[in-house]
Short mmCIF file of N, CA and C in Angstrom, two decimals:
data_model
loop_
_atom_site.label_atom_id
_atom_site.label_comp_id
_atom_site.label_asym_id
_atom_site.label_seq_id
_atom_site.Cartn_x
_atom_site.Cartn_y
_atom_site.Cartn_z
N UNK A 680 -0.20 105.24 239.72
CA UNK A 680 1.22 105.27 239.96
C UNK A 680 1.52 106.17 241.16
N UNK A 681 0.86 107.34 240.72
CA UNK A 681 1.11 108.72 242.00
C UNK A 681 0.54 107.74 243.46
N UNK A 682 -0.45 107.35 243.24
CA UNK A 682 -1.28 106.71 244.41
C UNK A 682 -0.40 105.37 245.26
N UNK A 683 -0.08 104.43 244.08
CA UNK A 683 0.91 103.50 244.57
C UNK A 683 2.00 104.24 245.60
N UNK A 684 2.65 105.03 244.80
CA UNK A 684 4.09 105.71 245.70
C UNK A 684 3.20 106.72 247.07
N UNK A 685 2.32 106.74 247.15
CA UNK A 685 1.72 107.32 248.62
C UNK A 685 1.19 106.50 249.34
N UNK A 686 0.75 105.30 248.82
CA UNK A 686 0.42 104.01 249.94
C UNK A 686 1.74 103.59 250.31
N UNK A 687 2.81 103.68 249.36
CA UNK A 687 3.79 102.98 250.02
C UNK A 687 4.48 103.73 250.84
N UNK A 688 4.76 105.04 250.78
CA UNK A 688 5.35 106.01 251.51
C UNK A 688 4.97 105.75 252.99
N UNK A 689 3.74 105.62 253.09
CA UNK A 689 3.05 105.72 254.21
C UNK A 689 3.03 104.50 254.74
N UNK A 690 2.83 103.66 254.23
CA UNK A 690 3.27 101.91 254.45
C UNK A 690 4.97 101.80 255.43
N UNK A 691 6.02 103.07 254.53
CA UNK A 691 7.24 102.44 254.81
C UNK A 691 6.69 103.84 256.55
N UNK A 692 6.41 104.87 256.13
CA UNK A 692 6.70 105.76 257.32
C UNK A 692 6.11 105.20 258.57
N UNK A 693 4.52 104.33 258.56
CA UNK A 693 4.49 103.63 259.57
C UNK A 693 4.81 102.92 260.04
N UNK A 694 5.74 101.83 259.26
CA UNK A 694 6.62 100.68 259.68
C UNK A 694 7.80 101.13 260.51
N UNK A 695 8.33 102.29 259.78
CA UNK A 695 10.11 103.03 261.15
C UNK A 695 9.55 104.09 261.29
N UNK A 696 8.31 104.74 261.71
CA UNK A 696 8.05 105.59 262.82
C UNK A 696 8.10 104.94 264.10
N UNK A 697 8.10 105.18 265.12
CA UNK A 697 7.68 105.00 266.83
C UNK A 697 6.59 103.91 266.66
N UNK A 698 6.94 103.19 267.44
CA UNK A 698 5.78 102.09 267.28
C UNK A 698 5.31 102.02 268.98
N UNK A 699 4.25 101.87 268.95
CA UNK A 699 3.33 101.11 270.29
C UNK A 699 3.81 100.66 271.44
N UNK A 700 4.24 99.37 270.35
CA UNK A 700 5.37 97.94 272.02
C UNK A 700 6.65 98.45 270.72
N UNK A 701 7.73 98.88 272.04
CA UNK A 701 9.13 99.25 272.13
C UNK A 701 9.92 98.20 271.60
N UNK A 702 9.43 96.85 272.36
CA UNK A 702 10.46 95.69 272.46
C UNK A 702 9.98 95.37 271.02
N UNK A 703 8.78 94.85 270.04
CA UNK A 703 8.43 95.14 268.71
C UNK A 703 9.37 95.31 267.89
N UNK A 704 9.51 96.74 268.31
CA UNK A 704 10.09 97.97 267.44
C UNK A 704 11.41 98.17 267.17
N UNK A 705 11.72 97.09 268.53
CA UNK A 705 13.47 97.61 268.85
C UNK A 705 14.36 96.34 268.18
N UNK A 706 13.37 95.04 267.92
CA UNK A 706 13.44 93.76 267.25
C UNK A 706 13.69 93.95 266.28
N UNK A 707 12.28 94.83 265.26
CA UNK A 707 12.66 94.68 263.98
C UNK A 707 13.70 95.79 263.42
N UNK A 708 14.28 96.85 264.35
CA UNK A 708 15.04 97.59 263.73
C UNK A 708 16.37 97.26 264.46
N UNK A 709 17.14 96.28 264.79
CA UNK A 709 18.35 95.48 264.85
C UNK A 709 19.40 95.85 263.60
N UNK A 710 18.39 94.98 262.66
CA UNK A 710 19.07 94.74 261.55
C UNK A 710 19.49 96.41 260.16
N UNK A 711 18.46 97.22 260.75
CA UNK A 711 18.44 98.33 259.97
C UNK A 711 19.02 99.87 260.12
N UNK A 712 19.13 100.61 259.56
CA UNK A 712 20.36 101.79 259.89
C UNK A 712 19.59 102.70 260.86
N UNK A 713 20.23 103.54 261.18
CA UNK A 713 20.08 103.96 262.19
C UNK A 713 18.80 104.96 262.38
N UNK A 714 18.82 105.41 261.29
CA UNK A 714 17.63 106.67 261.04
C UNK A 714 17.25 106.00 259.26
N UNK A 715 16.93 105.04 259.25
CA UNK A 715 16.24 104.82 257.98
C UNK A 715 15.11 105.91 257.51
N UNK A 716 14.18 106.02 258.46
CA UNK A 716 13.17 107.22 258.04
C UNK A 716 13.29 108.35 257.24
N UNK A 717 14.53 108.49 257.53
CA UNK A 717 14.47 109.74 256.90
C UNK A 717 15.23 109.37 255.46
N UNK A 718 15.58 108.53 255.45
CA UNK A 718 16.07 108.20 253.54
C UNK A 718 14.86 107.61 252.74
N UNK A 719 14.06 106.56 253.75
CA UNK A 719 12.61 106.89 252.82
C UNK A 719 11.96 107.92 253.07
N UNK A 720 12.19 108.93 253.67
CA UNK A 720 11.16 109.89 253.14
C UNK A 720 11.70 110.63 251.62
N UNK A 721 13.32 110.66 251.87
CA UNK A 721 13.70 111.58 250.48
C UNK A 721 13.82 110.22 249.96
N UNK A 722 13.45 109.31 249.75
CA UNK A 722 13.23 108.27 248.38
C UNK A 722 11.87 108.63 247.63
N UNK A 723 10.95 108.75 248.81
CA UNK A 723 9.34 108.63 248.26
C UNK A 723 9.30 109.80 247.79
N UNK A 724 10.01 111.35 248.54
CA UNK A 724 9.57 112.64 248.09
C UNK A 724 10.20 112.57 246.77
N UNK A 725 10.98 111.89 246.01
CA UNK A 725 11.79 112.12 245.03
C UNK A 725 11.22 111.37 243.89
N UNK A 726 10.50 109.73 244.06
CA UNK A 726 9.52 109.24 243.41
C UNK A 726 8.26 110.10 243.19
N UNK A 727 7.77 110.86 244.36
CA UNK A 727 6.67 111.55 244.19
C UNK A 727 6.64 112.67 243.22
N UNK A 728 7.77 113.70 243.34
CA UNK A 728 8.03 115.06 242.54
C UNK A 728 8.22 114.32 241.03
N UNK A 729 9.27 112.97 240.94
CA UNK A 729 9.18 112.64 239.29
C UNK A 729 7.85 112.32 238.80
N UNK A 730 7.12 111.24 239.36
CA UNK A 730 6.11 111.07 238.76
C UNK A 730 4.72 112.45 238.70
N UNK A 731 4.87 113.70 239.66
CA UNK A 731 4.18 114.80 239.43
C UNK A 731 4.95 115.17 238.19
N UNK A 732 6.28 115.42 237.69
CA UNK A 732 6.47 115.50 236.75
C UNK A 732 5.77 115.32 235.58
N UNK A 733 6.22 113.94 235.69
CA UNK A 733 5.48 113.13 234.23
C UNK A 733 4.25 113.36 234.08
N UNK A 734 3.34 113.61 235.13
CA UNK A 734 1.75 113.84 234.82
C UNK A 734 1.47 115.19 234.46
N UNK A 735 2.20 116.17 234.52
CA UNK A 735 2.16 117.23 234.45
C UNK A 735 2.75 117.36 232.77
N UNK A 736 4.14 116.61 232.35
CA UNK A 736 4.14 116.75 230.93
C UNK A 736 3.25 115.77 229.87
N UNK A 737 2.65 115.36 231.08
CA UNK A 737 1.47 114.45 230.45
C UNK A 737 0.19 115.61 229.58
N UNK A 738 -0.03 116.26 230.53
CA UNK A 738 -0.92 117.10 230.30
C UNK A 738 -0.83 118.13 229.31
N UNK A 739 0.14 118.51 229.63
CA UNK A 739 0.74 119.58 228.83
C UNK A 739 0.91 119.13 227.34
N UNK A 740 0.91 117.70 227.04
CA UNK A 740 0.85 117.45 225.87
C UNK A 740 -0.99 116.71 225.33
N UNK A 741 -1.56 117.26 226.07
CA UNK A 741 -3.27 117.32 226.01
C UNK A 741 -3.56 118.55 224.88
N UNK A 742 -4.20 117.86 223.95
CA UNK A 742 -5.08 119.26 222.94
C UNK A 742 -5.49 120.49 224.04
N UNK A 743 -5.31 121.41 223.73
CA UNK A 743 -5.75 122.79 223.90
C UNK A 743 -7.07 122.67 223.51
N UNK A 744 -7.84 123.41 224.79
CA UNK A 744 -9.22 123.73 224.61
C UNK A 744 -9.31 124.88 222.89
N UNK A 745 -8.39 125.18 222.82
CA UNK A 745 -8.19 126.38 221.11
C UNK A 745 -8.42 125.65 220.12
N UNK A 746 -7.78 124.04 220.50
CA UNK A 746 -7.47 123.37 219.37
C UNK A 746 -9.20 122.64 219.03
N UNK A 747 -9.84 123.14 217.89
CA UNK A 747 -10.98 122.75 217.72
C UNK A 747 -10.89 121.72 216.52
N UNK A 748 -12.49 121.47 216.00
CA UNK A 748 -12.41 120.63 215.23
C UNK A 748 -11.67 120.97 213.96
N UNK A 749 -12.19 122.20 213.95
CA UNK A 749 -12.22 123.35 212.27
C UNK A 749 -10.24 123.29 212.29
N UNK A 750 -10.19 123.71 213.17
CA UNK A 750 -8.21 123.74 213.51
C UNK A 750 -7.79 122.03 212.96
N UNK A 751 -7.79 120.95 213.59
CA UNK A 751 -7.40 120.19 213.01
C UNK A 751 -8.06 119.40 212.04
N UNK A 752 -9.01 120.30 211.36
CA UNK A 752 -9.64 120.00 209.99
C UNK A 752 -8.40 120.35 208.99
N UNK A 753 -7.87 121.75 208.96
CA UNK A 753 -7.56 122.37 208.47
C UNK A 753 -6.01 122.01 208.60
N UNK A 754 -5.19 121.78 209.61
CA UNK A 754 -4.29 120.59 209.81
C UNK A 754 -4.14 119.76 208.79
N UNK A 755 -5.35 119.00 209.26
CA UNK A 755 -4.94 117.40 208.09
C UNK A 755 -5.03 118.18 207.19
N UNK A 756 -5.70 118.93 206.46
CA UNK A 756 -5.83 119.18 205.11
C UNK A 756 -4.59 119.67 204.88
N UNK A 757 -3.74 120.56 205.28
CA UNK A 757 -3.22 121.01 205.04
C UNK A 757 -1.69 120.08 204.99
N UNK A 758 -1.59 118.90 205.73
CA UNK A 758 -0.43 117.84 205.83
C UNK A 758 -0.29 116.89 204.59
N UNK A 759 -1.87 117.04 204.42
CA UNK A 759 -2.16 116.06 203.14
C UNK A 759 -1.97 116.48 201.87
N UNK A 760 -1.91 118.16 201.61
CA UNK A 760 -1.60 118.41 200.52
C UNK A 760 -0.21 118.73 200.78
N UNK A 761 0.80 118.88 201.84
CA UNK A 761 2.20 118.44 201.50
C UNK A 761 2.49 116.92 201.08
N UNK A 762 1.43 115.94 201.76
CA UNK A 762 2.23 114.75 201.06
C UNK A 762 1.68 114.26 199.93
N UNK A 763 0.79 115.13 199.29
CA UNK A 763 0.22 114.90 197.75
C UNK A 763 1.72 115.84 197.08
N UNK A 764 1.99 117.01 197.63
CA UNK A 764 2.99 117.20 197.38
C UNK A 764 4.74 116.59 196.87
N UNK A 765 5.07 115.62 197.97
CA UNK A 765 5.85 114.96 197.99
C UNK A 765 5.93 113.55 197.60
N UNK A 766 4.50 112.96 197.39
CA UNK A 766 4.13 111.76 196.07
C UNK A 766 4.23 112.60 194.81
N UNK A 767 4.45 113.88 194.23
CA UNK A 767 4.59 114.12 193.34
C UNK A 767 5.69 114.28 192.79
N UNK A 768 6.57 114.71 193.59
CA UNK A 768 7.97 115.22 193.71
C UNK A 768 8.90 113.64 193.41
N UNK A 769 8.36 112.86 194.10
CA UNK A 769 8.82 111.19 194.10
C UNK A 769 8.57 110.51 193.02
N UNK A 770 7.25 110.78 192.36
CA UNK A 770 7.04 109.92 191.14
C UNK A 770 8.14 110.69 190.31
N UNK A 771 8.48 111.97 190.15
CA UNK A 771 8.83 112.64 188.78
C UNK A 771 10.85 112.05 189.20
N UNK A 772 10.90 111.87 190.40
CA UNK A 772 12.61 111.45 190.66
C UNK A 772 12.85 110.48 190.22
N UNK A 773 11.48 109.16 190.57
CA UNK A 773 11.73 107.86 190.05
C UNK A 773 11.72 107.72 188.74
N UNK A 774 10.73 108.27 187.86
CA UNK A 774 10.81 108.47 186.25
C UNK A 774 12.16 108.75 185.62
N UNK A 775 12.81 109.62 186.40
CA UNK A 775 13.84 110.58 186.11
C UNK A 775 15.16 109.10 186.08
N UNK A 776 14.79 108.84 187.49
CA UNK A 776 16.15 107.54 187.37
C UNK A 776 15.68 106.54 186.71
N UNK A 777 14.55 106.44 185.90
CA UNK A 777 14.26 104.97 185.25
C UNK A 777 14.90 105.59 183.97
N UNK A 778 14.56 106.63 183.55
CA UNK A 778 15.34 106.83 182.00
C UNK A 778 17.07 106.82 182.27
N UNK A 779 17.33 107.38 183.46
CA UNK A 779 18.87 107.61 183.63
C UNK A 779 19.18 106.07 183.77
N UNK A 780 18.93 104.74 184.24
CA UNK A 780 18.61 103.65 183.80
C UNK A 780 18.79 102.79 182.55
N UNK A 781 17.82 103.68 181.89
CA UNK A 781 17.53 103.25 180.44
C UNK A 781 18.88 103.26 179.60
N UNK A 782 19.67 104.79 180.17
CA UNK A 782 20.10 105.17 179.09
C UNK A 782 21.85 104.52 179.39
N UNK A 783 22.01 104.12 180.94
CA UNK A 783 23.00 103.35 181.33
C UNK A 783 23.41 101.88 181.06
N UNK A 784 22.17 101.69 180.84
CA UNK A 784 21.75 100.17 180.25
C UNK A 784 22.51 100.12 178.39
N UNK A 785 21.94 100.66 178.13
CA UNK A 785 22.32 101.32 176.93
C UNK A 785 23.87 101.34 176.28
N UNK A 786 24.57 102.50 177.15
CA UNK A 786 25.67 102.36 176.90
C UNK A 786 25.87 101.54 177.29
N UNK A 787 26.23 100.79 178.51
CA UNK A 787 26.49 99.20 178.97
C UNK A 787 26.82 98.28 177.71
N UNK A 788 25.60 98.06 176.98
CA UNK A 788 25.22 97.23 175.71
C UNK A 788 26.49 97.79 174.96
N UNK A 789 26.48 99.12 174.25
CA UNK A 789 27.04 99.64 173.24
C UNK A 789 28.81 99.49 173.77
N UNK A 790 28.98 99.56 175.11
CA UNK A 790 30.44 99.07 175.76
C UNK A 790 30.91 98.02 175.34
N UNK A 791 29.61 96.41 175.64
CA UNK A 791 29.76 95.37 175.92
C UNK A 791 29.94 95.16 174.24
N UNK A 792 29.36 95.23 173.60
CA UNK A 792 29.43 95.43 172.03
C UNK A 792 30.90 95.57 171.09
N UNK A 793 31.41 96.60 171.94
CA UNK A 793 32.83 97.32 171.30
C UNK A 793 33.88 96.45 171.99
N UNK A 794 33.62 95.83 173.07
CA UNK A 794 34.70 94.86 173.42
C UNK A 794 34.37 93.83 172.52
N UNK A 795 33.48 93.15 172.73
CA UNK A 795 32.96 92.01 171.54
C UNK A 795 33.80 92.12 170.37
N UNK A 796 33.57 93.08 169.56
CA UNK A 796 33.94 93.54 168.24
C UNK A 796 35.82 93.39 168.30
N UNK A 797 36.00 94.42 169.21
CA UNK A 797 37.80 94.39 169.23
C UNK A 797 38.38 92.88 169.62
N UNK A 798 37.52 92.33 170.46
CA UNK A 798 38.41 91.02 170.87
C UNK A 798 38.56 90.08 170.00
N UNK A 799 37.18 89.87 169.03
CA UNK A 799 36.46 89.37 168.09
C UNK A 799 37.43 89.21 166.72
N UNK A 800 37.60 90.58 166.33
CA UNK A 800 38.33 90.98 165.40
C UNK A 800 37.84 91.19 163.88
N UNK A 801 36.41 90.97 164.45
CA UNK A 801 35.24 90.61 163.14
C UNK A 801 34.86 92.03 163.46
N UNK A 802 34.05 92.13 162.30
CA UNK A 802 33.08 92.94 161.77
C UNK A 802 31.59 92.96 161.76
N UNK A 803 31.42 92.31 162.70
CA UNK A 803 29.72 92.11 162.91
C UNK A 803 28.58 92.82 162.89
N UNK A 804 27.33 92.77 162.74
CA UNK A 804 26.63 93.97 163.15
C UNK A 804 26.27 94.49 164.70
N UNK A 805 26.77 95.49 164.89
CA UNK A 805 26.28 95.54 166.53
C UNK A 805 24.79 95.38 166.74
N UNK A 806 24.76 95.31 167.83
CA UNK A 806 23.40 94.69 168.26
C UNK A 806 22.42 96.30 168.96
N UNK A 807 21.22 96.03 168.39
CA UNK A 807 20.38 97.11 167.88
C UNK A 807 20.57 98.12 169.50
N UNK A 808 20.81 99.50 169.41
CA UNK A 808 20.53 100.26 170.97
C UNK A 808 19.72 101.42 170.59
N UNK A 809 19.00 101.14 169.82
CA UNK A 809 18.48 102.50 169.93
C UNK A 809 17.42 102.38 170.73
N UNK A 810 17.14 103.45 171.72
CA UNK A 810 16.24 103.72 172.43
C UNK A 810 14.62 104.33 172.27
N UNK A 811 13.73 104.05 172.88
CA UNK A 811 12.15 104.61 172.51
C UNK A 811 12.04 105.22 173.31
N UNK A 812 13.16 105.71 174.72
CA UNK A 812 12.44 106.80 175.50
C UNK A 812 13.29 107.90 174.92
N UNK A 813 12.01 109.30 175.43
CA UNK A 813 13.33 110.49 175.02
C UNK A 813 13.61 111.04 176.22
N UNK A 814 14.69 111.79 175.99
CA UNK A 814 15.33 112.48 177.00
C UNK A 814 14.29 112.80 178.44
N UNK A 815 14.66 112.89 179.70
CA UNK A 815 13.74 113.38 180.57
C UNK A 815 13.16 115.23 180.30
N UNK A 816 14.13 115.86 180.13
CA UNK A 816 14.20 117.37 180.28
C UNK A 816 13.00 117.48 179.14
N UNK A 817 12.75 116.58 178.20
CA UNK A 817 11.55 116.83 177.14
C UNK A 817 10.79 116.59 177.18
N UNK A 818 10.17 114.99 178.35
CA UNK A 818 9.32 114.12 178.33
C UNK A 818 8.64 115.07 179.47
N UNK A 819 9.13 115.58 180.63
CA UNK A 819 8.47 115.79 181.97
C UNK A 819 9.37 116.79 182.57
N UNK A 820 8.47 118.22 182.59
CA UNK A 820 9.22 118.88 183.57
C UNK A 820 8.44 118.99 184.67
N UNK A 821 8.50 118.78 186.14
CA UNK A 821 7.69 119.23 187.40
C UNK A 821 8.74 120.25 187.86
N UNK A 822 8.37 120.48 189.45
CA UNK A 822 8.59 121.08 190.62
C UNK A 822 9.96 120.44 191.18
N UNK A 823 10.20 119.60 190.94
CA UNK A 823 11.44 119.05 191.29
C UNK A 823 12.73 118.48 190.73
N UNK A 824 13.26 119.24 190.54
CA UNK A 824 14.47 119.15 189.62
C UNK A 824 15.89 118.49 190.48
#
């Protein structure tokens, strides 16, 4: 890229520098401003300094000769037991909303039931709700509440 923008720099600076044969020179710059040269030069110097840029935050985001194997041994290990961490934290939330679930479901039924009954005007047997899970706070306490 750096290399491209210096062939071309030099491509455009020999084309509207001083040329050889006058009459050439004086042909093909008719059509063009007056001192072009000098706006490609601050075009190319300005392509040139960005792309030194970029190679430079290129680098800068290169491992450190510090950064050894043992270092990002100890890294992963250490990322992996946050996200053994946070698969743990996740299973015990999802458990948590499957009983809160359970127990919405539940009343739902025991709602849907009591309208039944009043609209009804009968006396029926309601239809069975008792539940087989118990409470969360008894079944499972973790780290994440």
């Amino acid at each position: 890229m750096l290399a491209d923008q210096f062939c071309n720099a030099i491509g455009v600076l020999q084309q509207c520098g001083p040329a050889s044969c006058n009459n050439i020179q004086s042909a093909i710059n008719k059509d063009q401003p007056a001192n072009p040269t000098e706006e490609y030069a601050q075009l190319f110097a300005a392509l040139i300094a960005r792309t030194a840029k970029d190679i430079d935050v290129l680098i800068d985001s290169l491992p450190s000769e510090e950064s050894t194997a043992a270092l990002q041994a100890a890294s992963l290990y250490k990322l992996e037991e946050e996200n053994h961490e946070a698969a743990t934290c996740l299973e015990d939330v999802v458990y948590r909303g499957d009983l809160l679930l359970e127990k919405i479901q539940s009343a739902l039924a025991d709602i849907a039931q009591s309208q039944l009954k009043t609209r009804s005007g009968a006396h029926t047997q309601p239809f069975p709700t008792t539940s087989t899970v118990t409470p969360w706070h008894e079944k499972r306490t973790g780290p994440c509440r």
